[in-house]
PDB file of N, CA and C in Angstrom:
ATOM      1  N   UNK A   1      20.406  16.086 -32.064  1.00  0.00           N
ATOM      2  CA  UNK A   1      19.591  14.957 -31.659  1.00  0.00           C
ATOM      3  C   UNK A   1      18.611  15.391 -30.572  1.00  0.00           C
ATOM      4  N   UNK A   2      17.376  14.946 -30.683  1.00  0.00           N
ATOM      5  CA  UNK A   2      16.333  15.356 -29.753  1.00  0.00           C
ATOM      6  C   UNK A   2      16.189  14.355 -28.612  1.00  0.00           C
ATOM      7  N   UNK A   3      16.131  14.880 -27.416  1.00  0.00           N
ATOM      8  CA  UNK A   3      15.945  14.039 -26.230  1.00  0.00           C
ATOM      9  C   UNK A   3      14.524  14.144 -25.695  1.00  0.00           C
ATOM     10  N   UNK A   4      13.613  14.579 -26.527  1.00  0.00           N
ATOM     11  CA  UNK A   4      12.227  14.772 -26.103  1.00  0.00           C
ATOM     12  C   UNK A   4      11.590  13.472 -25.625  1.00  0.00           C
ATOM     13  N   UNK A   5      11.847  12.372 -26.319  1.00  0.00           N
ATOM     14  CA  UNK A   5      11.252  11.090 -25.911  1.00  0.00           C
ATOM     15  C   UNK A   5      11.750  10.671 -24.537  1.00  0.00           C
ATOM     16  N   UNK A   6      13.027  10.885 -24.249  1.00  0.00           N
ATOM     17  CA  UNK A   6      13.569  10.551 -22.927  1.00  0.00           C
ATOM     18  C   UNK A   6      12.924  11.400 -21.836  1.00  0.00           C
ATOM     19  N   UNK A   7      12.744  12.677 -22.120  1.00  0.00           N
ATOM     20  CA  UNK A   7      12.111  13.553 -21.135  1.00  0.00           C
ATOM     21  C   UNK A   7      10.667  13.149 -20.880  1.00  0.00           C
ATOM     22  N   UNK A   8       9.962  12.763 -21.922  1.00  0.00           N
ATOM     23  CA  UNK A   8       8.576  12.332 -21.767  1.00  0.00           C
ATOM     24  C   UNK A   8       8.502  11.061 -20.933  1.00  0.00           C
ATOM     25  N   UNK A   9       9.423  10.118 -21.183  1.00  0.00           N
ATOM     26  CA  UNK A   9       9.448   8.888 -20.390  1.00  0.00           C
ATOM     27  C   UNK A   9       9.727   9.168 -18.918  1.00  0.00           C
ATOM     28  N   UNK A  10      10.684  10.056 -18.645  1.00  0.00           N
ATOM     29  CA  UNK A  10      10.992  10.399 -17.253  1.00  0.00           C
ATOM     30  C   UNK A  10       9.804  11.077 -16.576  1.00  0.00           C
ATOM     31  N   UNK A  11       9.133  11.961 -17.302  1.00  0.00           N
ATOM     32  CA  UNK A  11       7.969  12.645 -16.740  1.00  0.00           C
ATOM     33  C   UNK A  11       6.858  11.646 -16.434  1.00  0.00           C
ATOM     34  N   UNK A  12       6.613  10.700 -17.353  1.00  0.00           N
ATOM     35  CA  UNK A  12       5.580   9.685 -17.132  1.00  0.00           C
ATOM     36  C   UNK A  12       5.937   8.796 -15.940  1.00  0.00           C
ATOM     37  N   UNK A  13       7.210   8.449 -15.813  1.00  0.00           N
ATOM     38  CA  UNK A  13       7.645   7.621 -14.689  1.00  0.00           C
ATOM     39  C   UNK A  13       7.429   8.352 -13.367  1.00  0.00           C
ATOM     40  N   UNK A  14       7.775   9.646 -13.340  1.00  0.00           N
ATOM     41  CA  UNK A  14       7.563  10.440 -12.126  1.00  0.00           C
ATOM     42  C   UNK A  14       6.079  10.520 -11.782  1.00  0.00           C
ATOM     43  N   UNK A  15       5.242  10.728 -12.770  1.00  0.00           N
ATOM     44  CA  UNK A  15       3.797  10.785 -12.539  1.00  0.00           C
ATOM     45  C   UNK A  15       3.287   9.463 -11.978  1.00  0.00           C
ATOM     46  N   UNK A  16       3.759   8.349 -12.527  1.00  0.00           N
ATOM     47  CA  UNK A  16       3.318   7.042 -12.062  1.00  0.00           C
ATOM     48  C   UNK A  16       3.733   6.811 -10.610  1.00  0.00           C
ATOM     49  N   UNK A  17       4.944   7.211 -10.256  1.00  0.00           N
ATOM     50  CA  UNK A  17       5.412   7.045  -8.876  1.00  0.00           C
ATOM     51  C   UNK A  17       4.586   7.897  -7.924  1.00  0.00           C
ATOM     52  N   UNK A  18       4.320   9.130  -8.299  1.00  0.00           N
ATOM     53  CA  UNK A  18       3.537  10.027  -7.438  1.00  0.00           C
ATOM     54  C   UNK A  18       2.112   9.512  -7.272  1.00  0.00           C
ATOM     55  N   UNK A  19       1.486   9.102  -8.356  1.00  0.00           N
ATOM     56  CA  UNK A  19       0.108   8.613  -8.285  1.00  0.00           C
ATOM     57  C   UNK A  19       0.029   7.333  -7.446  1.00  0.00           C
ATOM     58  N   UNK A  20       0.970   6.420  -7.639  1.00  0.00           N
ATOM     59  CA  UNK A  20       0.981   5.186  -6.862  1.00  0.00           C
ATOM     60  C   UNK A  20       1.178   5.474  -5.383  1.00  0.00           C
ATOM     61  N   UNK A  21       2.097   6.375  -5.060  1.00  0.00           N
ATOM     62  CA  UNK A  21       2.341   6.740  -3.668  1.00  0.00           C
ATOM     63  C   UNK A  21       1.095   7.367  -3.049  1.00  0.00           C
ATOM     64  N   UNK A  22       0.423   8.228  -3.781  1.00  0.00           N
ATOM     65  CA  UNK A  22      -0.795   8.859  -3.262  1.00  0.00           C
ATOM     66  C   UNK A  22      -1.903   7.830  -3.038  1.00  0.00           C
ATOM     67  N   UNK A  23      -2.060   6.890  -3.957  1.00  0.00           N
ATOM     68  CA  UNK A  23      -3.097   5.876  -3.802  1.00  0.00           C
ATOM     69  C   UNK A  23      -2.842   5.000  -2.580  1.00  0.00           C
ATOM     70  N   UNK A  24      -1.617   4.498  -2.447  1.00  0.00           N
ATOM     71  CA  UNK A  24      -1.303   3.648  -1.301  1.00  0.00           C
ATOM     72  C   UNK A  24      -1.353   4.435   0.007  1.00  0.00           C
ATOM     73  N   UNK A  25      -0.906   5.680  -0.028  1.00  0.00           N
ATOM     74  CA  UNK A  25      -0.972   6.517   1.172  1.00  0.00           C
ATOM     75  C   UNK A  25      -2.400   6.804   1.586  1.00  0.00           C
ATOM     76  N   UNK A  26      -3.260   7.076   0.621  1.00  0.00           N
ATOM     77  CA  UNK A  26      -4.662   7.345   0.966  1.00  0.00           C
ATOM     78  C   UNK A  26      -5.360   6.090   1.462  1.00  0.00           C
ATOM     79  N   UNK A  27      -5.022   4.944   0.898  1.00  0.00           N
ATOM     80  CA  UNK A  27      -5.598   3.690   1.380  1.00  0.00           C
ATOM     81  C   UNK A  27      -5.153   3.397   2.810  1.00  0.00           C
ATOM     82  N   UNK A  28      -3.884   3.594   3.097  1.00  0.00           N
ATOM     83  CA  UNK A  28      -3.374   3.392   4.450  1.00  0.00           C
ATOM     84  C   UNK A  28      -4.030   4.368   5.414  1.00  0.00           C
ATOM     85  N   UNK A  29      -4.160   5.619   5.009  1.00  0.00           N
ATOM     86  CA  UNK A  29      -4.805   6.627   5.858  1.00  0.00           C
ATOM     87  C   UNK A  29      -6.264   6.270   6.111  1.00  0.00           C
ATOM     88  N   UNK A  30      -6.956   5.776   5.094  1.00  0.00           N
ATOM     89  CA  UNK A  30      -8.351   5.388   5.265  1.00  0.00           C
ATOM     90  C   UNK A  30      -8.483   4.306   6.328  1.00  0.00           C
ATOM     91  N   UNK A  31      -7.622   3.291   6.272  1.00  0.00           N
ATOM     92  CA  UNK A  31      -7.699   2.214   7.248  1.00  0.00           C
ATOM     93  C   UNK A  31      -7.305   2.677   8.644  1.00  0.00           C
ATOM     94  N   UNK A  32      -6.377   3.614   8.739  1.00  0.00           N
ATOM     95  CA  UNK A  32      -5.959   4.094  10.048  1.00  0.00           C
ATOM     96  C   UNK A  32      -7.013   4.985  10.695  1.00  0.00           C
ATOM     97  N   UNK A  33      -7.702   5.782   9.895  1.00  0.00           N
ATOM     98  CA  UNK A  33      -8.660   6.752  10.426  1.00  0.00           C
ATOM     99  C   UNK A  33     -10.022   6.102  10.693  1.00  0.00           C
ATOM    100  N   UNK A  34     -10.416   5.194   9.842  1.00  0.00           N
ATOM    101  CA  UNK A  34     -11.731   4.576   9.962  1.00  0.00           C
ATOM    102  C   UNK A  34     -11.754   3.652  11.176  1.00  0.00           C
ATOM    103  N   UNK A  35     -12.599   3.923  12.145  1.00  0.00           N
ATOM    104  CA  UNK A  35     -12.642   3.153  13.384  1.00  0.00           C
ATOM    105  C   UNK A  35     -13.409   1.844  13.245  1.00  0.00           C
ATOM    106  N   UNK A  36     -14.387   1.793  12.371  1.00  0.00           N
ATOM    107  CA  UNK A  36     -15.233   0.608  12.268  1.00  0.00           C
ATOM    108  C   UNK A  36     -14.519  -0.559  11.578  1.00  0.00           C
ATOM    109  N   UNK A  37     -13.461  -0.272  10.846  1.00  0.00           N
ATOM    110  CA  UNK A  37     -12.750  -1.316  10.119  1.00  0.00           C
ATOM    111  C   UNK A  37     -11.521  -1.738  10.918  1.00  0.00           C
ATOM    112  N   UNK A  38     -11.377  -3.030  11.132  1.00  0.00           N
ATOM    113  CA  UNK A  38     -10.197  -3.540  11.805  1.00  0.00           C
ATOM    114  C   UNK A  38      -9.070  -3.643  10.785  1.00  0.00           C
ATOM    115  N   UNK A  39      -8.281  -2.600  10.671  1.00  0.00           N
ATOM    116  CA  UNK A  39      -7.260  -2.522   9.638  1.00  0.00           C
ATOM    117  C   UNK A  39      -6.086  -3.440   9.926  1.00  0.00           C
ATOM    118  N   UNK A  40      -5.942  -3.886  11.157  1.00  0.00           N
ATOM    119  CA  UNK A  40      -4.828  -4.772  11.495  1.00  0.00           C
ATOM    120  C   UNK A  40      -4.969  -6.136  10.817  1.00  0.00           C
ATOM    121  N   UNK A  41      -6.199  -6.524  10.504  1.00  0.00           N
ATOM    122  CA  UNK A  41      -6.400  -7.809   9.841  1.00  0.00           C
ATOM    123  C   UNK A  41      -5.879  -7.794   8.413  1.00  0.00           C
ATOM    124  N   UNK A  42      -5.872  -6.638   7.777  1.00  0.00           N
ATOM    125  CA  UNK A  42      -5.522  -6.546   6.368  1.00  0.00           C
ATOM    126  C   UNK A  42      -4.064  -6.166   6.121  1.00  0.00           C
ATOM    127  N   UNK A  43      -3.373  -5.696   7.146  1.00  0.00           N
ATOM    128  CA  UNK A  43      -1.982  -5.268   6.997  1.00  0.00           C
ATOM    129  C   UNK A  43      -1.029  -6.446   7.129  1.00  0.00           C
ATOM    130  N   UNK A  44       0.019  -6.478   6.329  1.00  0.00           N
ATOM    131  CA  UNK A  44       1.044  -7.508   6.517  1.00  0.00           C
ATOM    132  C   UNK A  44       1.793  -7.280   7.835  1.00  0.00           C
ATOM    133  N   UNK A  45       2.375  -8.334   8.371  1.00  0.00           N
ATOM    134  CA  UNK A  45       3.063  -8.231   9.652  1.00  0.00           C
ATOM    135  C   UNK A  45       4.249  -7.273   9.577  1.00  0.00           C
ATOM    136  N   UNK A  46       4.906  -7.200   8.435  1.00  0.00           N
ATOM    137  CA  UNK A  46       6.066  -6.318   8.282  1.00  0.00           C
ATOM    138  C   UNK A  46       5.649  -4.864   8.453  1.00  0.00           C
ATOM    139  N   UNK A  47       4.513  -4.497   7.860  1.00  0.00           N
ATOM    140  CA  UNK A  47       4.030  -3.121   7.962  1.00  0.00           C
ATOM    141  C   UNK A  47       3.615  -2.817   9.398  1.00  0.00           C
ATOM    142  N   UNK A  48       2.985  -3.780  10.063  1.00  0.00           N
ATOM    143  CA  UNK A  48       2.590  -3.568  11.455  1.00  0.00           C
ATOM    144  C   UNK A  48       3.807  -3.361  12.346  1.00  0.00           C
ATOM    145  N   UNK A  49       4.886  -4.087  12.076  1.00  0.00           N
ATOM    146  CA  UNK A  49       6.104  -3.904  12.858  1.00  0.00           C
ATOM    147  C   UNK A  49       6.703  -2.524  12.620  1.00  0.00           C
ATOM    148  N   UNK A  50       6.646  -2.039  11.370  1.00  0.00           N
ATOM    149  CA  UNK A  50       7.174  -0.708  11.070  1.00  0.00           C
ATOM    150  C   UNK A  50       6.366   0.387  11.764  1.00  0.00           C
ATOM    151  N   UNK A  51       5.052   0.209  11.832  1.00  0.00           N
ATOM    152  CA  UNK A  51       4.187   1.186  12.475  1.00  0.00           C
ATOM    153  C   UNK A  51       4.337   1.123  13.992  1.00  0.00           C
ATOM    154  N   UNK A  52       4.674  -0.056  14.504  1.00  0.00           N
ATOM    155  CA  UNK A  52       4.814  -0.219  15.952  1.00  0.00           C
ATOM    156  C   UNK A  52       3.620  -0.906  16.570  1.00  0.00           C
ATOM    157  N   UNK A  53       2.783  -1.490  15.767  1.00  0.00           N
ATOM    158  CA  UNK A  53       1.612  -2.204  16.251  1.00  0.00           C
ATOM    159  C   UNK A  53       1.919  -3.694  16.332  1.00  0.00           C
ATOM    160  N   UNK A  54       1.142  -4.400  17.122  1.00  0.00           N
ATOM    161  CA  UNK A  54       1.293  -5.842  17.204  1.00  0.00           C
ATOM    162  C   UNK A  54       0.354  -6.498  16.204  1.00  0.00           C
ATOM    163  N   UNK A  55       0.787  -7.623  15.682  1.00  0.00           N
ATOM    164  CA  UNK A  55      -0.035  -8.384  14.747  1.00  0.00           C
ATOM    165  C   UNK A  55      -1.196  -9.012  15.502  1.00  0.00           C
ATOM    166  N   UNK A  56      -2.321  -9.262  14.842  1.00  0.00           N
ATOM    167  CA  UNK A  56      -3.443  -9.901  15.514  1.00  0.00           C
ATOM    168  C   UNK A  56      -3.056 -11.288  16.031  1.00  0.00           C
ATOM    169  N   UNK A  57      -3.665 -11.691  17.132  1.00  0.00           N
ATOM    170  CA  UNK A  57      -3.295 -12.949  17.793  1.00  0.00           C
ATOM    171  C   UNK A  57      -3.635 -14.156  16.934  1.00  0.00           C
ATOM    172  N   UNK A  58      -4.764 -14.138  16.262  1.00  0.00           N
ATOM    173  CA  UNK A  58      -5.159 -15.286  15.447  1.00  0.00           C
ATOM    174  C   UNK A  58      -5.074 -14.917  13.985  1.00  0.00           C
ATOM    175  N   UNK A  59      -4.180 -15.516  13.299  1.00  0.00           N
ATOM    176  CA  UNK A  59      -4.058 -15.297  11.861  1.00  0.00           C
ATOM    177  C   UNK A  59      -4.910 -16.320  11.135  1.00  0.00           C
ATOM    178  N   UNK A  60      -5.316 -16.006   9.944  1.00  0.00           N
ATOM    179  CA  UNK A  60      -6.180 -16.897   9.189  1.00  0.00           C
ATOM    180  C   UNK A  60      -5.459 -18.208   8.862  1.00  0.00           C
ATOM    181  N   UNK A  61      -4.201 -18.130   8.506  1.00  0.00           N
ATOM    182  CA  UNK A  61      -3.452 -19.328   8.126  1.00  0.00           C
ATOM    183  C   UNK A  61      -3.159 -20.225   9.334  1.00  0.00           C
ATOM    184  N   UNK A  62      -3.198 -19.669  10.541  1.00  0.00           N
ATOM    185  CA  UNK A  62      -2.857 -20.438  11.726  1.00  0.00           C
ATOM    186  C   UNK A  62      -4.074 -21.135  12.347  1.00  0.00           C
ATOM    187  N   UNK A  63      -5.256 -20.926  11.829  1.00  0.00           N
ATOM    188  CA  UNK A  63      -6.435 -21.550  12.421  1.00  0.00           C
ATOM    189  C   UNK A  63      -6.544 -23.011  11.996  1.00  0.00           C
ATOM    190  N   UNK A  64      -7.206 -23.795  12.820  1.00  0.00           N
ATOM    191  CA  UNK A  64      -7.408 -25.211  12.537  1.00  0.00           C
ATOM    192  C   UNK A  64      -8.721 -25.453  11.798  1.00  0.00           C
ATOM    193  N   UNK A  65      -9.424 -24.403  11.488  1.00  0.00           N
ATOM    194  CA  UNK A  65     -10.723 -24.523  10.849  1.00  0.00           C
ATOM    195  C   UNK A  65     -10.548 -25.083   9.428  1.00  0.00           C
ATOM    196  N   UNK A  66     -11.372 -26.076   9.089  1.00  0.00           N
ATOM    197  CA  UNK A  66     -11.315 -26.685   7.784  1.00  0.00           C
ATOM    198  C   UNK A  66     -12.570 -26.299   7.009  1.00  0.00           C
ATOM    199  N   UNK A  67     -12.366 -25.828   5.804  1.00  0.00           N
ATOM    200  CA  UNK A  67     -13.517 -25.455   4.978  1.00  0.00           C
ATOM    201  C   UNK A  67     -14.071 -26.686   4.272  1.00  0.00           C
ATOM    202  N   UNK A  68     -15.375 -26.742   4.108  1.00  0.00           N
ATOM    203  CA  UNK A  68     -15.981 -27.909   3.429  1.00  0.00           C
ATOM    204  C   UNK A  68     -15.681 -27.923   1.948  1.00  0.00           C
TER     205      UNK A  68
END
């Protein structure tokens, strides 16, 4: 019995995990390195806590501003 299909599936899964990790890592690195972009506005609070940063004082959901 041939296990070639199982090996191909495992290889594809590994490739997908590596590519996804690289994409998210490069995006995170871009926001951390780029000074002109306020990356704290786009990060979830959980990620900011893991990094050791404080969340921004005014969150969008906490504002009293009403859109027309």
